[in-house]
Amino acid sequence: MVAKGEMVYAWTTDADLQQKAECGGAVTALLKYALESKMVDAVLAVQKGMDIYDAQPVLITDPKDLDKTAGSLHCGTLLLPKLIKKYLDGAQDMKLALTVKGCDMMAMYELAKRKQINLDNVIMIGVNCGGSVSPTVARTMIREKFETDPDDVVKEEIDKGQFIIQTKDGQHKGISIDELEEEGYGRRSNCRRCLLKVPRQADIAAGNWGVIGDKAGKATFLEVTSQKGADLLTKAAAAGVIATEPANPKGIEIRGKIEGAMLKLGNKWRAKDFEALGEGDARLKKILEETSRCIKCYSCIEACPICYCVDCSTKNPALVKPGQVPPGFMFHLIRFSHIADSCINCGQCEELCAAEIPNSLFMHAQQVELEKLFGHKPGVDMSLPVLALVEERTERRRLANTGDDQIFQNVFNPLPE
Ligand code: FAD
Ligand code: SF4
Ligand code: SF4
Ligand code: SF4
Ligand code: SF4
């Protein structure tokens, strides 16, 4: 019997799966058990496509297909929740288990509070995440810094602060991530600023941090973060598909220290990136300049987990002139005003921008300011976004009566009738 809040070392009892898995194979074993036992109808996971740079989402209904999803793809920058909304009807009528990085998990909450995903039907197995590397950056980095043909790399891993590659001939080469990032390679810029390293709002948070002693490299560290997670792990262990032992107290301490160091690093990157953006007019000027090369491809809207509207205001001819490229600044202002309070800094709008505009940086910088003002932290629970607290009719009445356009005032002070 495993309880919510417990921390254990866990590993699959299937020797073949253990070979393929990243650490102890606990994540794949749990997903497989959930499917085999019919706790869920399907599993959404990530598998290697053409090569290690090609992380593909895959929906699995036959448990034996799950083994091919084992292993971590650090160039897997994809986000799964919007696929659930778009192609699986938000899991309204199916039970689903999926693996989530911190950003996936936050996107699940943001879509759920907008009623686009039914969390009651979902089991989330979270993986700790130190960051992911854009596939194009990874290829350049491997060619230029590792002096290796990227197509010769068969495996990559991030261990003890190094990005390590293994080539076809079995050679290993590692370079410190700090060194890579100083030279403009390494993790995506949003990942450097990310402060969600252990996804505790999922049902289980899995990782390799804190696995020490004879289990190092052979077990997965699991923190059981919900009752649903406790039930799944208890049943999987009782069925004999997963073995567990209490996590070593020293390992728990080490894990806590690594997480703390990662958060410190994330805050350092936030300060650096936001400072470089400037303030006030200087920041606005920078955003105007960068967004002026937009080709209105709509990738940012398509990919953003907060953008879910059937009728998007950016397609309203009264607001954004049709056929005009680059679009007027209103196109970007609409997104800033609709998303900034809820941006989870997942990086999709930057990663997939055809014009390489640092959209995620701009939105994240605004989100952090709004969080300071209103205290709303997106992606970690079902609390409603700041905009939902504004009651439109009351606001219009106040605007008409007072001429005051400070629409958020009623969040702090009750309005005069
Ligand atoms: P496995 O049984 O091998 O299962 C791995 C699962 O991860 C599969 O379900 C697979 O679909 C999924 N997956 C693989 N790549 C991705 C991806 N890009 N996005 C979403 N899902 C994916 N742990 C730490 O303790 N510290 C870290 O810094 C850390 N960084 C990570 C960074 C990334 C990008 C990823 C994907 C994982 C990271 N992990 C980290 C988690 C760790 O690598 C293992 O996933 C975890 O310990 C589970 O191991 P396992 O053997 O039980 O997983
Ligand atoms: Fe990981 Fe955070 Fe980057 Fe998502 S945004 S891939 S959780 S570091
Ligand atoms: Fe992610 Fe960009 Fe949307 Fe923010 S605005 S949630 S970074 S896609
Ligand atoms: Fe909805 Fe605004 Fe996003 Fe358009 S830009 S999809 S209107 S949130
Ligand atoms: Fe413009 Fe980039 Fe968005 Fe495309 S993804 S509409 S180019 S900002």
Short mmCIF file of C-alpha atoms and ligand atoms in Angstrom, two decimals:
data_model
loop_
_atom_site.label_atom_id
_atom_site.label_comp_id
_atom_site.label_asym_id
_atom_site.label_seq_id
_atom_site.Cartn_x
_atom_site.Cartn_y
_atom_site.Cartn_z
CA MET A 1 0.00 0.00 0.00
CA VAL A 2 1.53 3.29 -1.11
CA ALA A 3 0.11 6.57 0.22
CA LYS A 4 -0.07 10.06 -1.20
CA GLY A 5 3.07 11.99 -0.20
CA GLU A 6 5.35 8.92 -0.14
CA MET A 7 8.66 8.86 -1.98
CA VAL A 8 9.92 5.53 -3.28
CA TYR A 9 12.47 3.99 -5.60
CA ALA A 10 10.60 1.96 -8.21
CA TRP A 11 11.56 -0.25 -11.11
CA THR A 12 9.90 -2.48 -13.67
CA THR A 13 10.06 -6.23 -13.13
CA ASP A 14 10.27 -6.72 -16.92
CA ALA A 15 13.95 -7.17 -17.88
CA ASP A 16 13.41 -6.18 -21.55
CA LEU A 17 11.65 -2.97 -20.58
CA GLN A 18 14.37 -2.15 -18.06
CA GLN A 19 16.90 -2.23 -20.94
CA LYS A 20 14.94 0.26 -23.02
CA ALA A 21 13.90 2.58 -20.20
CA GLU A 22 15.65 5.78 -19.12
CA CYS A 23 16.11 4.79 -15.45
CA GLY A 24 14.03 2.11 -13.74
CA GLY A 25 11.26 1.95 -16.33
CA ALA A 26 8.67 2.73 -13.63
CA VAL A 27 6.89 5.27 -15.85
CA THR A 28 6.35 2.84 -18.72
CA ALA A 29 5.44 0.02 -16.33
CA LEU A 30 2.77 2.20 -14.69
CA LEU A 31 1.33 3.34 -18.04
CA LYS A 32 1.29 -0.27 -19.25
CA TYR A 33 -0.47 -1.45 -16.11
CA ALA A 34 -3.07 1.31 -16.37
CA LEU A 35 -3.87 0.16 -19.92
CA GLU A 36 -3.74 -3.60 -19.24
CA SER A 37 -5.98 -3.30 -16.18
CA LYS A 38 -8.40 -1.10 -18.17
CA MET A 39 -8.03 1.80 -15.75
CA VAL A 40 -7.63 3.79 -18.97
CA ASP A 41 -8.71 3.32 -22.59
CA ALA A 42 -5.52 4.72 -24.09
CA VAL A 43 -2.08 6.12 -23.29
CA LEU A 44 -0.62 9.25 -24.86
CA ALA A 45 3.17 9.17 -24.81
CA VAL A 46 6.21 10.21 -26.82
CA GLN A 47 8.35 7.95 -28.98
CA LYS A 48 11.45 8.26 -31.11
CA GLY A 49 10.62 8.85 -34.78
CA MET A 50 13.25 9.07 -37.55
CA ASP A 51 16.07 9.80 -35.11
CA ILE A 52 16.77 11.17 -31.63
CA TYR A 53 15.79 14.70 -32.76
CA ASP A 54 12.35 13.56 -33.84
CA ALA A 55 10.05 13.12 -30.82
CA GLN A 56 6.61 12.01 -31.92
CA PRO A 57 3.38 11.89 -29.93
CA VAL A 58 1.71 8.48 -30.05
CA LEU A 59 -1.69 7.25 -28.85
CA ILE A 60 -1.49 3.65 -27.70
CA THR A 61 -4.32 1.25 -27.07
CA ASP A 62 -2.39 -2.05 -27.19
CA PRO A 63 -0.18 -2.42 -24.05
CA LYS A 64 2.56 -4.26 -25.93
CA ASP A 65 3.21 -1.12 -28.04
CA LEU A 66 4.19 0.83 -24.93
CA ASP A 67 7.76 -0.48 -24.72
CA LYS A 68 8.75 1.60 -27.74
CA THR A 69 7.90 4.79 -25.84
CA ALA A 70 10.42 4.04 -23.05
CA GLY A 71 13.39 6.40 -22.71
CA SER A 72 13.73 10.20 -22.50
CA LEU A 73 14.01 12.39 -25.58
CA HIS A 74 15.65 15.63 -24.50
CA CYS A 75 15.02 17.15 -27.94
CA GLY A 76 11.33 16.43 -27.44
CA THR A 77 10.04 20.00 -27.17
CA LEU A 78 6.47 19.04 -28.04
CA LEU A 79 3.44 19.75 -25.83
CA LEU A 80 0.76 17.08 -25.54
CA PRO A 81 -2.35 18.74 -24.01
CA LYS A 82 -3.50 20.69 -27.05
CA LEU A 83 -3.54 17.41 -28.98
CA ILE A 84 -5.94 16.02 -26.38
CA LYS A 85 -8.17 19.05 -26.85
CA LYS A 86 -7.99 19.02 -30.65
CA TYR A 87 -8.04 15.33 -31.51
CA LEU A 88 -9.36 13.45 -28.46
CA ASP A 89 -12.30 15.70 -27.59
CA GLY A 90 -10.54 16.84 -24.43
CA ALA A 91 -10.82 13.31 -22.94
CA GLN A 92 -14.51 14.05 -22.30
CA ASP A 93 -15.56 10.48 -23.12
CA MET A 94 -12.40 8.44 -22.71
CA LYS A 95 -10.03 7.58 -19.90
CA LEU A 96 -6.50 8.56 -20.71
CA ALA A 97 -3.05 8.25 -19.09
CA LEU A 98 -0.15 10.37 -20.27
CA THR A 99 3.40 11.38 -19.48
CA VAL A 100 3.80 15.08 -18.73
CA LYS A 101 6.73 17.40 -18.32
CA GLY A 102 6.06 20.44 -16.10
CA CYS A 103 4.87 22.52 -19.06
CA ASP A 104 2.54 19.73 -20.27
CA MET A 105 1.07 19.51 -16.79
CA MET A 106 0.53 23.27 -16.57
CA ALA A 107 -1.14 23.26 -19.99
CA MET A 108 -3.47 20.49 -18.78
CA TYR A 109 -4.67 22.73 -15.93
CA GLU A 110 -5.07 25.78 -18.15
CA LEU A 111 -7.14 23.83 -20.69
CA ALA A 112 -9.12 22.12 -17.92
CA LYS A 113 -10.13 25.43 -16.29
CA ARG A 114 -11.36 26.56 -19.73
CA LYS A 115 -13.38 23.31 -19.89
CA GLN A 116 -11.38 22.03 -22.86
CA ILE A 117 -10.04 18.93 -21.04
CA ASN A 118 -11.74 16.73 -18.47
CA LEU A 119 -9.10 16.09 -15.79
CA ASP A 120 -11.37 13.57 -14.04
CA ASN A 121 -10.70 11.20 -16.94
CA VAL A 122 -6.94 11.68 -16.97
CA ILE A 123 -3.99 10.13 -15.10
CA MET A 124 -0.85 12.27 -15.37
CA ILE A 125 2.55 10.67 -14.81
CA GLY A 126 4.91 13.60 -14.46
CA VAL A 127 8.60 13.55 -15.27
CA ASN A 128 11.03 15.93 -13.59
CA CYS A 129 12.47 18.23 -16.19
CA GLY A 130 15.77 20.07 -16.25
CA GLY A 131 14.98 21.31 -19.76
CA SER A 132 14.75 20.32 -23.40
CA VAL A 133 16.86 21.28 -26.38
CA SER A 134 15.41 22.44 -29.68
CA PRO A 135 16.17 19.80 -32.35
CA THR A 136 17.73 22.36 -34.71
CA VAL A 137 19.94 23.79 -31.96
CA ALA A 138 20.92 20.25 -30.93
CA ARG A 139 22.07 19.42 -34.46
CA THR A 140 24.14 22.62 -34.75
CA MET A 141 25.55 22.17 -31.25
CA ILE A 142 26.58 18.58 -31.92
CA ARG A 143 28.24 19.54 -35.20
CA GLU A 144 30.01 22.67 -33.92
CA LYS A 145 30.75 21.94 -30.25
CA PHE A 146 30.99 18.16 -30.17
CA GLU A 147 32.59 18.09 -33.65
CA THR A 148 30.39 15.10 -34.43
CA ASP A 149 28.00 14.38 -37.30
CA PRO A 150 24.52 14.73 -35.69
CA ASP A 151 23.32 11.76 -37.76
CA ASP A 152 25.94 9.54 -36.05
CA VAL A 153 24.40 10.15 -32.62
CA VAL A 154 22.24 7.27 -31.41
CA LYS A 155 21.54 8.41 -27.84
CA GLU A 156 21.70 11.60 -25.83
CA GLU A 157 21.30 12.14 -22.10
CA ILE A 158 21.60 14.89 -19.55
CA ASP A 159 23.55 13.76 -16.50
CA LYS A 160 25.36 15.63 -13.70
CA GLY A 161 25.08 18.94 -15.52
CA GLN A 162 26.44 17.59 -18.82
CA PHE A 163 24.81 17.01 -22.20
CA ILE A 164 26.18 13.61 -23.22
CA ILE A 165 26.05 12.00 -26.66
CA GLN A 166 26.67 8.41 -27.69
CA THR A 167 27.66 7.72 -31.30
CA LYS A 168 27.08 4.66 -33.52
CA ASP A 169 30.59 3.35 -32.69
CA GLY A 170 29.81 3.36 -28.93
CA GLN A 171 31.85 6.50 -28.09
CA HIS A 172 30.57 8.89 -25.39
CA LYS A 173 31.25 12.61 -25.25
CA GLY A 174 29.92 15.10 -22.68
CA ILE A 175 30.10 18.88 -22.37
CA SER A 176 28.86 20.92 -19.42
CA ILE A 177 25.50 22.57 -20.07
CA ASP A 178 26.75 25.81 -18.49
CA GLU A 179 29.54 25.97 -21.06
CA LEU A 180 27.14 25.18 -23.91
CA GLU A 181 24.67 27.82 -22.75
CA GLU A 182 27.31 30.49 -22.36
CA GLU A 183 27.96 30.02 -26.07
CA GLY A 184 24.30 30.19 -27.07
CA TYR A 185 23.61 26.44 -27.32
CA GLY A 186 21.90 24.16 -24.80
CA ARG A 187 18.36 24.29 -23.46
CA ARG A 188 15.60 26.41 -24.96
CA SER A 189 15.41 29.91 -23.53
CA ASN A 190 12.00 29.24 -21.90
CA CYS A 191 13.40 26.08 -20.28
CA ARG A 192 16.23 28.07 -18.73
CA ARG A 193 13.64 30.34 -17.11
CA CYS A 194 11.33 27.47 -16.12
CA LEU A 195 10.70 26.97 -12.39
CA LEU A 196 8.60 23.83 -12.65
CA LYS A 197 11.20 21.13 -12.22
CA VAL A 198 9.20 18.53 -10.26
CA PRO A 199 5.58 18.27 -11.51
CA ARG A 200 3.89 17.79 -8.13
CA GLN A 201 0.44 18.73 -9.48
CA ALA A 202 0.48 15.57 -11.64
CA ASP A 203 -0.54 12.25 -10.04
CA ILE A 204 3.02 10.97 -9.69
CA ALA A 205 6.31 12.85 -10.20
CA ALA A 206 9.09 10.62 -11.60
CA GLY A 207 12.76 11.32 -12.10
CA ASN A 208 16.34 10.25 -11.63
CA TRP A 209 17.39 12.91 -9.10
CA GLY A 210 17.95 11.34 -5.68
CA VAL A 211 18.44 7.72 -6.76
CA ILE A 212 21.69 6.75 -5.04
CA GLY A 213 23.55 3.62 -3.89
CA ASP A 214 23.06 0.30 -5.65
CA LYS A 215 19.85 1.54 -7.30
CA ALA A 216 21.54 4.48 -9.07
CA GLY A 217 20.66 4.31 -12.78
CA LYS A 218 18.44 1.26 -12.18
CA ALA A 219 15.43 2.75 -10.40
CA THR A 220 13.09 5.69 -10.88
CA PHE A 221 12.48 8.11 -8.02
CA LEU A 222 8.71 8.44 -7.57
CA GLU A 223 6.96 11.06 -5.47
CA VAL A 224 3.30 10.11 -5.11
CA THR A 225 1.41 13.37 -5.44
CA SER A 226 -2.28 12.41 -5.53
CA GLN A 227 -4.66 9.70 -4.39
CA LYS A 228 -5.09 8.63 -8.02
CA GLY A 229 -1.30 8.19 -8.25
CA ALA A 230 -1.23 6.23 -4.97
CA ASP A 231 -3.98 3.86 -6.22
CA LEU A 232 -2.21 3.24 -9.53
CA LEU A 233 1.16 2.51 -7.89
CA THR A 234 -0.40 0.31 -5.18
CA LYS A 235 -2.27 -1.78 -7.76
CA ALA A 236 0.71 -2.03 -10.14
CA ALA A 237 2.93 -3.20 -7.27
CA ALA A 238 0.30 -5.73 -6.11
CA ALA A 239 0.11 -7.08 -9.67
CA GLY A 240 3.89 -7.60 -9.59
CA VAL A 241 4.71 -5.38 -12.60
CA ILE A 242 6.62 -2.89 -10.51
CA ALA A 243 8.87 -3.26 -7.46
CA THR A 244 9.41 -0.51 -4.88
CA GLU A 245 11.45 0.30 -1.80
CA PRO A 246 11.45 3.44 0.37
CA ALA A 247 13.65 6.19 -1.06
CA ASN A 248 16.99 6.60 0.70
CA PRO A 249 16.74 9.64 3.07
CA LYS A 250 20.11 10.87 1.82
CA GLY A 251 18.77 10.57 -1.74
CA ILE A 252 15.70 12.62 -0.80
CA GLU A 253 18.00 15.30 0.59
CA ILE A 254 20.17 15.31 -2.56
CA ARG A 255 17.10 15.55 -4.78
CA GLY A 256 15.89 18.55 -2.77
CA LYS A 257 19.26 20.24 -3.14
CA ILE A 258 19.38 19.69 -6.91
CA GLU A 259 15.86 21.03 -7.28
CA GLY A 260 16.81 24.07 -5.21
CA ALA A 261 19.90 24.69 -7.36
CA MET A 262 17.82 24.40 -10.55
CA LEU A 263 15.29 26.92 -9.24
CA LYS A 264 18.11 29.32 -8.40
CA LEU A 265 19.47 28.92 -11.91
CA GLY A 266 16.00 29.48 -13.39
CA ASN A 267 15.63 32.72 -11.42
CA LYS A 268 19.07 33.82 -12.61
CA TRP A 269 18.01 33.31 -16.24
CA ARG A 270 14.74 35.16 -15.63
CA ALA A 271 16.62 38.17 -14.24
CA LYS A 272 19.08 38.10 -17.16
CA ASP A 273 16.47 37.68 -19.93
CA PHE A 274 14.00 40.21 -18.53
CA GLU A 275 16.71 42.78 -17.85
CA ALA A 276 17.91 42.47 -21.45
CA LEU A 277 14.34 43.25 -22.57
CA GLY A 278 14.53 46.66 -20.91
CA GLU A 279 11.61 48.39 -19.23
CA GLY A 280 8.67 50.59 -20.24
CA ASP A 281 9.18 52.34 -23.59
CA ALA A 282 12.43 50.48 -24.30
CA ARG A 283 10.70 47.13 -23.85
CA LEU A 284 7.77 48.17 -26.02
CA LYS A 285 10.15 49.39 -28.74
CA LYS A 286 11.97 46.05 -28.71
CA ILE A 287 8.71 44.09 -28.96
CA LEU A 288 7.49 46.35 -31.80
CA GLU A 289 10.75 45.86 -33.69
CA GLU A 290 10.87 42.09 -33.30
CA THR A 291 7.20 41.47 -34.07
CA SER A 292 7.43 43.64 -37.20
CA ARG A 293 8.75 40.63 -39.12
CA CYS A 294 5.64 38.52 -38.33
CA ILE A 295 4.22 36.76 -41.39
CA LYS A 296 0.86 36.02 -39.70
CA CYS A 297 1.25 32.27 -40.09
CA TYR A 298 -0.88 31.71 -36.91
CA SER A 299 1.51 29.02 -35.61
CA CYS A 300 1.71 30.78 -32.25
CA ILE A 301 -2.08 30.65 -31.89
CA GLU A 302 -2.36 27.08 -33.16
CA ALA A 303 0.29 25.88 -30.70
CA CYS A 304 -0.55 27.93 -27.62
CA PRO A 305 -2.40 25.87 -25.00
CA ILE A 306 -4.21 28.99 -23.78
CA CYS A 307 -5.58 29.85 -27.25
CA TYR A 308 -8.70 27.77 -27.62
CA CYS A 309 -11.33 30.11 -29.10
CA VAL A 310 -13.44 29.01 -32.05
CA ASP A 311 -13.65 32.61 -33.29
CA CYS A 312 -10.25 34.14 -32.75
CA SER A 313 -10.21 37.94 -32.44
CA THR A 314 -7.06 38.10 -34.58
CA LYS A 315 -9.28 37.04 -37.49
CA ASN A 316 -11.83 39.78 -36.85
CA PRO A 317 -11.42 42.27 -39.76
CA ALA A 318 -12.49 45.13 -37.48
CA LEU A 319 -9.40 44.52 -35.37
CA VAL A 320 -6.81 43.08 -37.75
CA LYS A 321 -6.86 44.09 -41.42
CA PRO A 322 -7.25 40.99 -43.60
CA GLY A 323 -4.46 40.23 -46.08
CA GLN A 324 -1.96 42.59 -44.45
CA VAL A 325 1.52 41.17 -43.83
CA PRO A 326 3.16 41.95 -41.53
CA PRO A 327 -0.01 42.48 -39.53
CA GLY A 328 -0.47 45.63 -37.48
CA PHE A 329 0.64 45.52 -33.85
CA MET A 330 -2.99 44.89 -32.83
CA PHE A 331 -2.48 41.25 -33.89
CA HIS A 332 0.11 40.82 -31.12
CA LEU A 333 -1.69 43.07 -28.65
CA ILE A 334 -4.73 40.79 -28.86
CA ARG A 335 -2.63 37.82 -27.86
CA PHE A 336 -0.83 39.72 -25.12
CA SER A 337 -4.10 40.89 -23.60
CA HIS A 338 -5.79 37.47 -23.82
CA ILE A 339 -2.90 35.25 -22.75
CA ALA A 340 -0.44 37.17 -20.61
CA ASP A 341 -2.09 36.38 -17.27
CA SER A 342 -2.11 32.65 -18.05
CA CYS A 343 1.07 32.08 -20.06
CA ILE A 344 2.85 28.98 -18.77
CA ASN A 345 6.13 29.72 -20.59
CA CYS A 346 5.95 26.46 -22.53
CA GLY A 347 7.90 27.98 -25.44
CA GLN A 348 5.66 26.63 -28.22
CA CYS A 349 4.91 30.07 -29.72
CA GLU A 350 8.64 30.74 -30.00
CA GLU A 351 9.80 27.27 -31.02
CA LEU A 352 7.29 27.14 -33.89
CA CYS A 353 7.40 30.80 -34.99
CA ALA A 354 8.23 30.96 -38.68
CA ALA A 355 9.88 34.36 -38.18
CA GLU A 356 11.92 33.37 -35.12
CA ILE A 357 10.29 36.01 -32.93
CA PRO A 358 10.96 35.43 -29.20
CA ASN A 359 7.21 35.38 -28.48
CA SER A 360 7.52 33.24 -25.40
CA LEU A 361 10.01 35.63 -23.82
CA PHE A 362 7.71 38.61 -24.45
CA MET A 363 4.65 36.83 -23.05
CA HIS A 364 6.49 35.31 -20.10
CA ALA A 365 7.93 38.72 -19.11
CA GLN A 366 4.38 40.11 -19.01
CA GLN A 367 3.01 37.09 -17.12
CA VAL A 368 5.59 37.54 -14.38
CA GLU A 369 4.61 41.22 -14.02
CA LEU A 370 0.91 40.28 -13.82
CA GLU A 371 1.67 37.58 -11.25
CA LYS A 372 3.38 40.22 -9.10
CA LEU A 373 0.32 42.47 -9.42
CA PHE A 374 -2.49 39.94 -8.95
CA GLY A 375 -0.84 36.92 -7.37
CA HIS A 376 -2.28 34.57 -9.98
CA LYS A 377 0.09 31.66 -10.75
CA PRO A 378 -0.97 29.85 -13.93
CA GLY A 379 -0.82 26.11 -14.49
CA VAL A 380 -0.65 24.81 -10.95
CA ASP A 381 -4.29 24.50 -9.95
CA MET A 382 -7.82 25.24 -11.16
CA SER A 383 -7.91 28.86 -9.97
CA LEU A 384 -9.40 31.13 -12.62
CA PRO A 385 -7.31 33.59 -14.63
CA VAL A 386 -7.35 37.26 -13.72
CA LEU A 387 -9.47 38.15 -16.75
CA ALA A 388 -12.23 35.83 -15.53
CA LEU A 389 -12.58 38.00 -12.42
CA VAL A 390 -13.66 41.00 -14.46
CA GLU A 391 -17.40 41.22 -14.89
CA GLU A 392 -17.94 42.89 -18.25
CA ARG A 393 -21.24 44.71 -17.63
CA THR A 394 -20.05 46.16 -14.33
CA GLU A 395 -16.85 47.27 -16.01
CA ARG A 396 -18.68 48.95 -18.89
CA ARG A 397 -20.94 50.74 -16.41
CA ARG A 398 -17.97 51.96 -14.42
CA LEU A 399 -16.16 53.05 -17.56
CA ALA A 400 -19.24 55.02 -18.66
CA ASN A 401 -19.73 56.55 -15.19
CA THR A 402 -16.17 57.39 -14.31
CA GLY A 403 -14.16 57.31 -17.55
CA ASP A 404 -11.69 55.18 -15.61
CA ASP A 405 -10.31 52.33 -17.73
CA GLN A 406 -8.48 50.56 -14.92
CA ILE A 407 -10.47 47.43 -15.51
CA PHE A 408 -8.74 45.37 -12.86
CA GLN A 409 -9.61 47.74 -10.06
CA ASN A 410 -12.49 45.58 -8.84
CA VAL A 411 -10.09 42.75 -8.12
CA PHE A 412 -8.78 44.86 -5.26
CA ASN A 413 -11.70 47.13 -4.34
CA PRO A 414 -15.44 46.61 -4.56
CA LEU A 415 -16.91 48.91 -7.20
CA PRO A 416 -19.15 51.83 -6.41
CA GLU A 417 -22.68 51.18 -7.75
P1 FAD B 1 10.64 5.40 -18.94
O1 FAD B 1 9.95 4.14 -18.51
O2 FAD B 1 11.85 5.29 -19.80
O3 FAD B 1 9.53 6.32 -19.65
C1 FAD B 1 9.85 7.58 -20.15
C2 FAD B 1 8.58 8.31 -20.48
O4 FAD B 1 8.91 9.63 -20.87
C3 FAD B 1 7.81 7.69 -21.63
O5 FAD B 1 6.46 7.65 -21.30
C4 FAD B 1 8.03 8.69 -22.80
O6 FAD B 1 6.91 8.75 -23.63
C5 FAD B 1 8.20 9.99 -22.04
N1 FAD B 1 8.99 10.99 -22.75
C6 FAD B 1 10.18 10.86 -23.36
N2 FAD B 1 10.59 12.03 -23.87
C7 FAD B 1 9.61 12.92 -23.59
C8 FAD B 1 9.43 14.30 -23.86
N3 FAD B 1 10.37 15.00 -24.47
N4 FAD B 1 8.29 14.90 -23.45
C9 FAD B 1 7.32 14.20 -22.77
N5 FAD B 1 7.46 12.89 -22.47
C10 FAD B 1 8.58 12.27 -22.86
N6 FAD B 1 14.57 13.64 -14.36
C11 FAD B 1 15.29 14.19 -13.36
O7 FAD B 1 15.29 13.67 -12.24
N7 FAD B 1 16.02 15.34 -13.59
C12 FAD B 1 16.02 15.98 -14.81
O8 FAD B 1 16.68 17.02 -14.97
C13 FAD B 1 15.23 15.44 -15.85
N8 FAD B 1 15.15 16.07 -17.06
C14 FAD B 1 14.33 15.55 -18.04
C15 FAD B 1 14.19 16.26 -19.25
C16 FAD B 1 13.34 15.76 -20.25
C17 FAD B 1 13.16 16.54 -21.52
C18 FAD B 1 12.65 14.54 -20.04
C19 FAD B 1 11.74 14.00 -21.11
C20 FAD B 1 12.80 13.83 -18.85
C21 FAD B 1 13.64 14.34 -17.83
N9 FAD B 1 13.77 13.69 -16.59
C22 FAD B 1 14.53 14.23 -15.58
C23 FAD B 1 13.03 12.45 -16.31
C24 FAD B 1 13.87 11.21 -16.55
O9 FAD B 1 14.65 11.35 -17.72
C25 FAD B 1 12.97 9.99 -16.73
O10 FAD B 1 11.95 10.26 -17.68
C26 FAD B 1 12.26 9.61 -15.45
O11 FAD B 1 13.21 9.39 -14.44
C27 FAD B 1 11.44 8.32 -15.65
O12 FAD B 1 12.30 7.27 -15.90
P2 FAD B 1 11.72 5.87 -16.31
O13 FAD B 1 12.84 4.92 -16.61
O14 FAD B 1 10.73 5.45 -15.28
O15 FAD B 1 10.96 6.29 -17.66
FE1 SF4 B 2 10.93 21.15 -19.05
FE2 SF4 B 2 10.08 23.50 -18.14
FE3 SF4 B 2 11.25 23.28 -20.53
FE4 SF4 B 2 8.83 22.28 -20.15
S1 SF4 B 2 9.40 24.44 -20.07
S2 SF4 B 2 10.50 21.29 -21.26
S3 SF4 B 2 9.00 21.57 -18.02
S4 SF4 B 2 12.19 22.92 -18.51
FE1 SF4 B 3 3.24 28.78 -24.29
FE2 SF4 B 3 3.65 30.93 -25.80
FE3 SF4 B 3 1.18 30.27 -25.08
FE4 SF4 B 3 2.92 31.23 -23.28
S1 SF4 B 3 2.07 32.32 -25.04
S2 SF4 B 3 1.53 29.48 -23.02
S3 SF4 B 3 4.83 30.33 -24.01
S4 SF4 B 3 2.56 29.08 -26.40
FE1 SF4 B 4 -8.66 33.16 -28.29
FE2 SF4 B 4 -7.29 35.44 -28.09
FE3 SF4 B 4 -6.01 33.14 -28.51
FE4 SF4 B 4 -7.47 34.19 -30.43
S1 SF4 B 4 -5.63 35.11 -29.53
S2 SF4 B 4 -7.49 32.02 -29.80
S3 SF4 B 4 -9.14 35.11 -29.30
S4 SF4 B 4 -7.19 33.66 -26.69
FE1 SF4 B 5 3.70 35.83 -36.49
FE2 SF4 B 5 5.43 34.10 -35.50
FE3 SF4 B 5 2.90 34.05 -34.68
FE4 SF4 B 5 3.55 33.25 -37.16
S1 SF4 B 5 4.16 32.29 -35.21
S2 SF4 B 5 1.85 34.57 -36.58
S3 SF4 B 5 5.21 34.66 -37.64
S4 SF4 B 5 4.38 35.70 -34.36
#
